[in-house]
Short mmCIF file of C-alpha atoms in Angstrom, two decimals:
data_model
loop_
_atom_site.label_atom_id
_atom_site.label_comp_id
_atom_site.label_asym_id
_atom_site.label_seq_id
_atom_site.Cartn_x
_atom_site.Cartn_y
_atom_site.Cartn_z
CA UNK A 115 -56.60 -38.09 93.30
CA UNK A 116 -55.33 -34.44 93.05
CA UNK A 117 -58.13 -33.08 94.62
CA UNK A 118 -58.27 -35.74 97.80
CA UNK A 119 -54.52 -34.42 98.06
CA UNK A 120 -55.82 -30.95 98.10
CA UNK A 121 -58.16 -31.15 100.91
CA UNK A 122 -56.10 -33.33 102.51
CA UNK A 123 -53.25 -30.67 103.21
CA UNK A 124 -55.71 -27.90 103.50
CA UNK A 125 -56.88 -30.28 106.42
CA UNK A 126 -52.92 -30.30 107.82
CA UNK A 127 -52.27 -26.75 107.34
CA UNK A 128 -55.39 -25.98 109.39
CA UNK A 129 -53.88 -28.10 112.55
CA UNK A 130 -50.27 -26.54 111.77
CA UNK A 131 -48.80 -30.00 110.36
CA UNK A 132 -46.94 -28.06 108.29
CA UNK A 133 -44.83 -31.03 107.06
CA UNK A 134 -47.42 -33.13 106.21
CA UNK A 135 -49.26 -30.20 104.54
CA UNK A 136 -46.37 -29.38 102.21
CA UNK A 137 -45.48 -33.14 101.21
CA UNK A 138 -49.50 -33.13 99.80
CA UNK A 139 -48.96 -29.52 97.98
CA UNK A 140 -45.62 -30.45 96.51
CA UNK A 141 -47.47 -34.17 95.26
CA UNK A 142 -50.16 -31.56 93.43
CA UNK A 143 -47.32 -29.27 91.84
CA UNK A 144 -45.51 -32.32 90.31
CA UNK A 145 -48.16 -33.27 88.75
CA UNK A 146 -48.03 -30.50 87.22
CA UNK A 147 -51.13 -28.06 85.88
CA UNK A 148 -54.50 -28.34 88.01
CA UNK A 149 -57.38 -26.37 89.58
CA UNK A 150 -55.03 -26.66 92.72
CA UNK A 151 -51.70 -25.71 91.23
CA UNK A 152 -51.46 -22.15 91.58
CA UNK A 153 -52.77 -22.12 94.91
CA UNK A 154 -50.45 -25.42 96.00
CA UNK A 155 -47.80 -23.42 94.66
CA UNK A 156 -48.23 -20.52 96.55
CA UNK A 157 -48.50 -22.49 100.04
CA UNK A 158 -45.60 -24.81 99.70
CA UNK A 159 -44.03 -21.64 99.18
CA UNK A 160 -45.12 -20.28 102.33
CA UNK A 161 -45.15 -23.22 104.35
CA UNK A 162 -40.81 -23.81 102.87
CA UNK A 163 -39.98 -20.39 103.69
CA UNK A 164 -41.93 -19.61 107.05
CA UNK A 165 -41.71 -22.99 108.53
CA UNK A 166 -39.27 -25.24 107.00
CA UNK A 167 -36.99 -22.18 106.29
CA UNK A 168 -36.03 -24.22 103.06
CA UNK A 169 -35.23 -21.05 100.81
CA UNK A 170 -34.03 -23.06 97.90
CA UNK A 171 -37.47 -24.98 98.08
CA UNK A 172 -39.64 -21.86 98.40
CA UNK A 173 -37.50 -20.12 95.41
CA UNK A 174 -38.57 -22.51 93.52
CA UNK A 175 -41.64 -22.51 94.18
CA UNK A 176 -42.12 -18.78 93.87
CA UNK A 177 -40.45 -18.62 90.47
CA UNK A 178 -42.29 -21.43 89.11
CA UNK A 179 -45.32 -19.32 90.52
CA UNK A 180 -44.84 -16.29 88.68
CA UNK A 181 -44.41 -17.80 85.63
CA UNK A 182 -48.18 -19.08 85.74
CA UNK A 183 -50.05 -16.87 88.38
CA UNK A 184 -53.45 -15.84 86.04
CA UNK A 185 -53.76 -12.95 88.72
CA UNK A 186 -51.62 -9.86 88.58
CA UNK A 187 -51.83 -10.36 92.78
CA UNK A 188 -50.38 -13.78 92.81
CA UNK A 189 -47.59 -13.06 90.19
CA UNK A 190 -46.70 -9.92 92.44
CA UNK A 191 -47.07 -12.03 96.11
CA UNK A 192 -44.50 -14.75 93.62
CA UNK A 193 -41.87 -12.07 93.08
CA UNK A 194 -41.92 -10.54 96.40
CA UNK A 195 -41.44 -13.88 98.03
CA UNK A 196 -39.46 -15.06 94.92
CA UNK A 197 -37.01 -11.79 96.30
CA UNK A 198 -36.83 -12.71 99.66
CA UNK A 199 -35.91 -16.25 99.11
CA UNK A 200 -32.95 -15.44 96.48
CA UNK A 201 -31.59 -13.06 99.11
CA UNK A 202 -31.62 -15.87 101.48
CA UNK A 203 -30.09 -18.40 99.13
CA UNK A 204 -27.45 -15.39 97.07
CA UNK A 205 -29.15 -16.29 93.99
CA UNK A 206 -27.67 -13.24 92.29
CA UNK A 207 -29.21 -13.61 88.77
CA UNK A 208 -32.50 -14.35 89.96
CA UNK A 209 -32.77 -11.56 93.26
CA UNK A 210 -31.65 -8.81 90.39
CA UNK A 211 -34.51 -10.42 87.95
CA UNK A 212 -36.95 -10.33 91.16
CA UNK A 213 -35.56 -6.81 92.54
CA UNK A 214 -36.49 -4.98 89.39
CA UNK A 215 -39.66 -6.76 88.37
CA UNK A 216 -40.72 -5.98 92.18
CA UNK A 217 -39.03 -2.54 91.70
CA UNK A 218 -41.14 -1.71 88.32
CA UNK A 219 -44.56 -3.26 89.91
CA UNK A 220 -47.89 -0.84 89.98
CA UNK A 221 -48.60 -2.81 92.72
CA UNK A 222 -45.41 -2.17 95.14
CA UNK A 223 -45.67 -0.05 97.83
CA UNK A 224 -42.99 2.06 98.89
CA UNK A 225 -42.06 -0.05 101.75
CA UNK A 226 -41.45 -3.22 99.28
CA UNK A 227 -39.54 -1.32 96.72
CA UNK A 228 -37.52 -0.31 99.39
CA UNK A 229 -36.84 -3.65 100.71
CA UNK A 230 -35.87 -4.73 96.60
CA UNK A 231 -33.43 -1.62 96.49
CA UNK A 232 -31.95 -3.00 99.72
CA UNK A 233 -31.48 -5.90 98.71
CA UNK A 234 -29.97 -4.87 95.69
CA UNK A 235 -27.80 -2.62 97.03
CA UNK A 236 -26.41 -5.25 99.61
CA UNK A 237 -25.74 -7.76 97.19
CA UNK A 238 -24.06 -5.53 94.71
CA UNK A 239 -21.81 -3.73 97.44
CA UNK A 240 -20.94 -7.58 98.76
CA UNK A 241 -19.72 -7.93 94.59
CA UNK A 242 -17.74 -4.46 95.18
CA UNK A 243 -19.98 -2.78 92.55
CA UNK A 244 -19.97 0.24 94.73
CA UNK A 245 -21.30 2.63 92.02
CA UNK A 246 -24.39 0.40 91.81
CA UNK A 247 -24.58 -0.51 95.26
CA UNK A 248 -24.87 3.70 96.07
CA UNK A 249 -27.78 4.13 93.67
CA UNK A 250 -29.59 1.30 95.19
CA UNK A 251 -28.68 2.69 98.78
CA UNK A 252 -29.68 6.22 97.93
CA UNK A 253 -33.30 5.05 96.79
CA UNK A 254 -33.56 2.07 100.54
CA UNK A 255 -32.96 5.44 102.58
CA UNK A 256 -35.75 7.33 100.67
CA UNK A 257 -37.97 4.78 100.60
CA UNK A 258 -37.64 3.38 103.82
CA UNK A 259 -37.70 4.37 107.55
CA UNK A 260 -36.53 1.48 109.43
CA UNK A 261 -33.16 -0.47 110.42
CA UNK A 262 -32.75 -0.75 106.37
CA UNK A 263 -32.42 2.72 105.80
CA UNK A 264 -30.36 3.17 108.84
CA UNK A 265 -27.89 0.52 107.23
CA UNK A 266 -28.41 2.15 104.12
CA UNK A 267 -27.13 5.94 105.39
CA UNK A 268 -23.96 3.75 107.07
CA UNK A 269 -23.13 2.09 103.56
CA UNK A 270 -23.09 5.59 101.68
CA UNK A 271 -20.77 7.26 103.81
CA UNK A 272 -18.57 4.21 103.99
CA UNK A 273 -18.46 3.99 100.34
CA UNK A 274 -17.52 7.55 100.07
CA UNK A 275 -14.95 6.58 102.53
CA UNK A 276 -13.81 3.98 100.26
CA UNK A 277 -13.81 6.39 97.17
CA UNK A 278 -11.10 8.42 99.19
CA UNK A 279 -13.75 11.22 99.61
CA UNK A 280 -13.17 12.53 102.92
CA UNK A 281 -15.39 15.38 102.85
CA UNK A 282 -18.34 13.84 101.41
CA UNK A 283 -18.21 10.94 103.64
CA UNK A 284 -17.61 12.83 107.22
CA UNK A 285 -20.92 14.68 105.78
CA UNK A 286 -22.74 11.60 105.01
CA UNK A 287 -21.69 10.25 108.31
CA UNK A 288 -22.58 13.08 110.50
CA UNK A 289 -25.89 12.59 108.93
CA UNK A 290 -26.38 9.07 109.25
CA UNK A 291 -25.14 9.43 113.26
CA UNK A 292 -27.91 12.04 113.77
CA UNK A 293 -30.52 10.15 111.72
CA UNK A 294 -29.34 6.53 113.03
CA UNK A 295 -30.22 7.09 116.87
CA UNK A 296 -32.68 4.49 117.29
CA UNK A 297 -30.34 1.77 115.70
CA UNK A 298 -27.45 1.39 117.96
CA UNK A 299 -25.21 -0.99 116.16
CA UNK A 300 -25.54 1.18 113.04
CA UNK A 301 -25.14 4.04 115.16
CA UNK A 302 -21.59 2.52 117.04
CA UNK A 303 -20.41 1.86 113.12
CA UNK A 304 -21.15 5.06 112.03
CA UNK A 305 -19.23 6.66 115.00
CA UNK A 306 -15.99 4.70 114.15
CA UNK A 307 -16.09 5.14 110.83
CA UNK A 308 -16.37 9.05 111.51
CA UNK A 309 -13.15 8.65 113.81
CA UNK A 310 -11.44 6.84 110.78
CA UNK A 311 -12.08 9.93 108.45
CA UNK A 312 -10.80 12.44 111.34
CA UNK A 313 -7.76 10.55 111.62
CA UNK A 314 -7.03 10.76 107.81
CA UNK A 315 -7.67 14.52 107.86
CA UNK A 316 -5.34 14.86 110.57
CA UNK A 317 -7.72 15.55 113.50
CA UNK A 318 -6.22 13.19 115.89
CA UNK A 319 -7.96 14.51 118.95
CA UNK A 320 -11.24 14.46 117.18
CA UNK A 321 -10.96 11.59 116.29
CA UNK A 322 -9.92 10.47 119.75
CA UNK A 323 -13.11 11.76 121.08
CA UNK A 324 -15.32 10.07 118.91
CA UNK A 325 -13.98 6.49 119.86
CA UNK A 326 -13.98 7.43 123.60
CA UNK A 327 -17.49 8.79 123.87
CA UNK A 328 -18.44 5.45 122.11
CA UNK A 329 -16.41 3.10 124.42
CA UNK A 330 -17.81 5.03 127.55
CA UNK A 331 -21.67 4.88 126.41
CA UNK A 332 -21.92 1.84 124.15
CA UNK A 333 -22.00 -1.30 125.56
CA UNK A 334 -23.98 -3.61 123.30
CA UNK A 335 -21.50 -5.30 120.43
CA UNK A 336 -18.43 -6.66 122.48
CA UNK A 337 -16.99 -6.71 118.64
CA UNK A 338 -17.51 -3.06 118.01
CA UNK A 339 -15.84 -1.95 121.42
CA UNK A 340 -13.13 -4.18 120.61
CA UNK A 341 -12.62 -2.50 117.01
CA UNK A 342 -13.06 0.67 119.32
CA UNK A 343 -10.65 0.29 121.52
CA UNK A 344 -7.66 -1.18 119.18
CA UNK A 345 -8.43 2.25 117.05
CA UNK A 346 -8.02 4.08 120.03
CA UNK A 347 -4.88 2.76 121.12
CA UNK A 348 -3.27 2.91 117.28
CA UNK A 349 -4.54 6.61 117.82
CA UNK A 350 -2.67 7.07 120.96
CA UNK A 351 0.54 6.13 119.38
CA UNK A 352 0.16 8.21 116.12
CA UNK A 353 -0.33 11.11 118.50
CA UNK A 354 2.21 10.31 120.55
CA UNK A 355 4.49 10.00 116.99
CA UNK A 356 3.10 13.07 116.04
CA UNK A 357 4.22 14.83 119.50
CA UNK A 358 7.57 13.31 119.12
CA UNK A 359 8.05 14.45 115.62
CA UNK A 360 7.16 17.76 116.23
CA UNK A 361 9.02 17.96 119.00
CA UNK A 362 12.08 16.95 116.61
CA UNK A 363 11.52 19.19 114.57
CA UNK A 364 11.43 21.86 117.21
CA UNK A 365 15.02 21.25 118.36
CA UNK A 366 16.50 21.18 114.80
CA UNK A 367 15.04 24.93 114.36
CA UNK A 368 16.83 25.65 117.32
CA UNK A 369 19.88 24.52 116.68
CA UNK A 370 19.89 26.12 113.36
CA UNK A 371 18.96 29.27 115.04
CA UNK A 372 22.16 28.56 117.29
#
C-alpha cells in the first residue's frame, strides 16, 4: 500500500496538485520507516514550505529528515531547509541548532553560511543579545553580497549607536551608506541614523543636511520620510534653542562687562 501511495503523489506532484501530492507523502511518513520515507520526507517538506507555506509542517518535516537522511546531501538539504523554516516560525532553539550545524557543514557554501549567520544575528539582536548579534553580523557582511549584508552593515553601526559609541558608529555608518547604494531602504536608514549620531555630537547643521538631502531624493518608504521629517523638525527647534541660548548667554557677558 505504501508504494501505490508513492507513485500515486509522484503522479500529483508531476501535474502540480500539490495538495493532493503532500496528503499521499505525509500517509508514507506516518507510517513511519520505508524505501519511500526519506524521499517522502524531503518533498512534503518542499511541497509545505514552497506551496502550502506551512513552516511549522515543513520544520517538521526537515528535522525529522535530518535525523535519518543515510546521505550526507540529504541531511545537509534537511538543515538548510530545517533553517529556513525555524526562521519563519521563531523557533529559537531549533534555528540556533540548524544555524550552527549549517554553519559547521563541509558542504556549505559561503552564500548559505551567510544566510545561517543572518539569521542568527537577526534573531539574537530581536532577543537584545547585541554582543552576539554583532559577531553574527560581522561574519553575514563578509560572507555575503546582497540585501543581507546591506542589512547587516545597518545593524552594526546601529548597535554601536546603541553601545553609546559615537565614533565607531558614524564610521560604521559612513561605510554602510557608501557600500549600501543599491539597497535604498537600507540606504534611507542608514542616512537617519547618521543624522541621529551628528545630533548627539553636537553637529546640528550636519545633521540637518543629512535628513534634508534624504527627504528631497528619497521617495520610496512613506514611513522613513515621515521618521525624516519629524527628526528634522525636532532638529529645527534644538537649533533654534541652541541660537536662543547662546544668544542668552551673549547678553549676560555684556552686561557683566557693563
Amino acid at each position: 500500500i505504501i508504494p501505490a501511495h508513492y507513485f500515486r503523489a509522484e503522479s500529483a506532484l508531476i501535474q502540480k496538485n500539490y495538495s493532493a501530492a503532500l496528503r499521499d507523502y505525509d500517509y508514507i511518513v506516518r507510517r513511519g520507516r520505508s524505501d519511500f520515507y526519506e524521499d517522502a520526507l524531503l518533498k512534503a517538506a518542499l511541497i509545505s514550505y514552497n506551496h502550502e507555506e506551512d513552516f511549522d509542517k515543513a520544520l517538521d518535516y526537515y528535522s525529522q529528515l535530518d535525523k535519518v537522511a543515510q546521505s550526507q546531501e540529504k541531511k545537509f538539504e534537511a538543515q538548510l531547509g530545517a533553517l529556513r523554516s525555524a526562521y519563519k516560525t521563531r523557533e529559537i532553539d531549533l534555528l540556533e541548532e540548524m544555524g550552527n550545524k549549517v554553519i559547521s557543514n563541509n558542504l556549505a557554501n559561503n552564500d548559505q553560511k551567510g544566510l545561517a549567520h543572518y539569521y542568527l544575528a537577526k534573531i539574537n539582536y530581536d532577543r537584545q543579545r547585541m554582543e552576539v548579534a554583532k559577531i553574527h553580523f560581522e561574519k553575514t557582511q563578509l560572507l555575503l553580497s546582497n540585501e543581507f549584508a546591506a542589512q547587516a552593515r545597518y545593524y552594526l553601526a546601529e548597535i554601536a549607536y546603541q553601545n553609546g559609541e559615537l565614533e565607531e558608529a558614524k564610521e560604521r555608518c559612513n561605510v554602510a551608506n557608501r557600500q549600501n547604494t543599491n539597497y535604498s531602504y537600507w540606504l534611507a536608514k542608514g542616512i537617519i541614523l547618521l543624522s541621529d549620531i551628528l545630533k548627539d555630537q553636537g553637529d546640528y547643521f550636519n545633521a540637518k543636511a543629512a535628513l534634508e538631502s534624504l527627504i528631497e531624493n528619497y521617495k520610496e518608504d512613506e514611513e522613513l520620510l515621515d521618521i525624516a521629517n519629524a527628526k528634522l523638525e525636532y532638529l529645527k527647534t534644538l537649533d533654534e534653542q541652541n541660537i536662543i541660548s547662546r544668544k542668552n548667554q551673549s547678553d549676560e557677558l555684556e552686561l557683566q562687562d557693563d
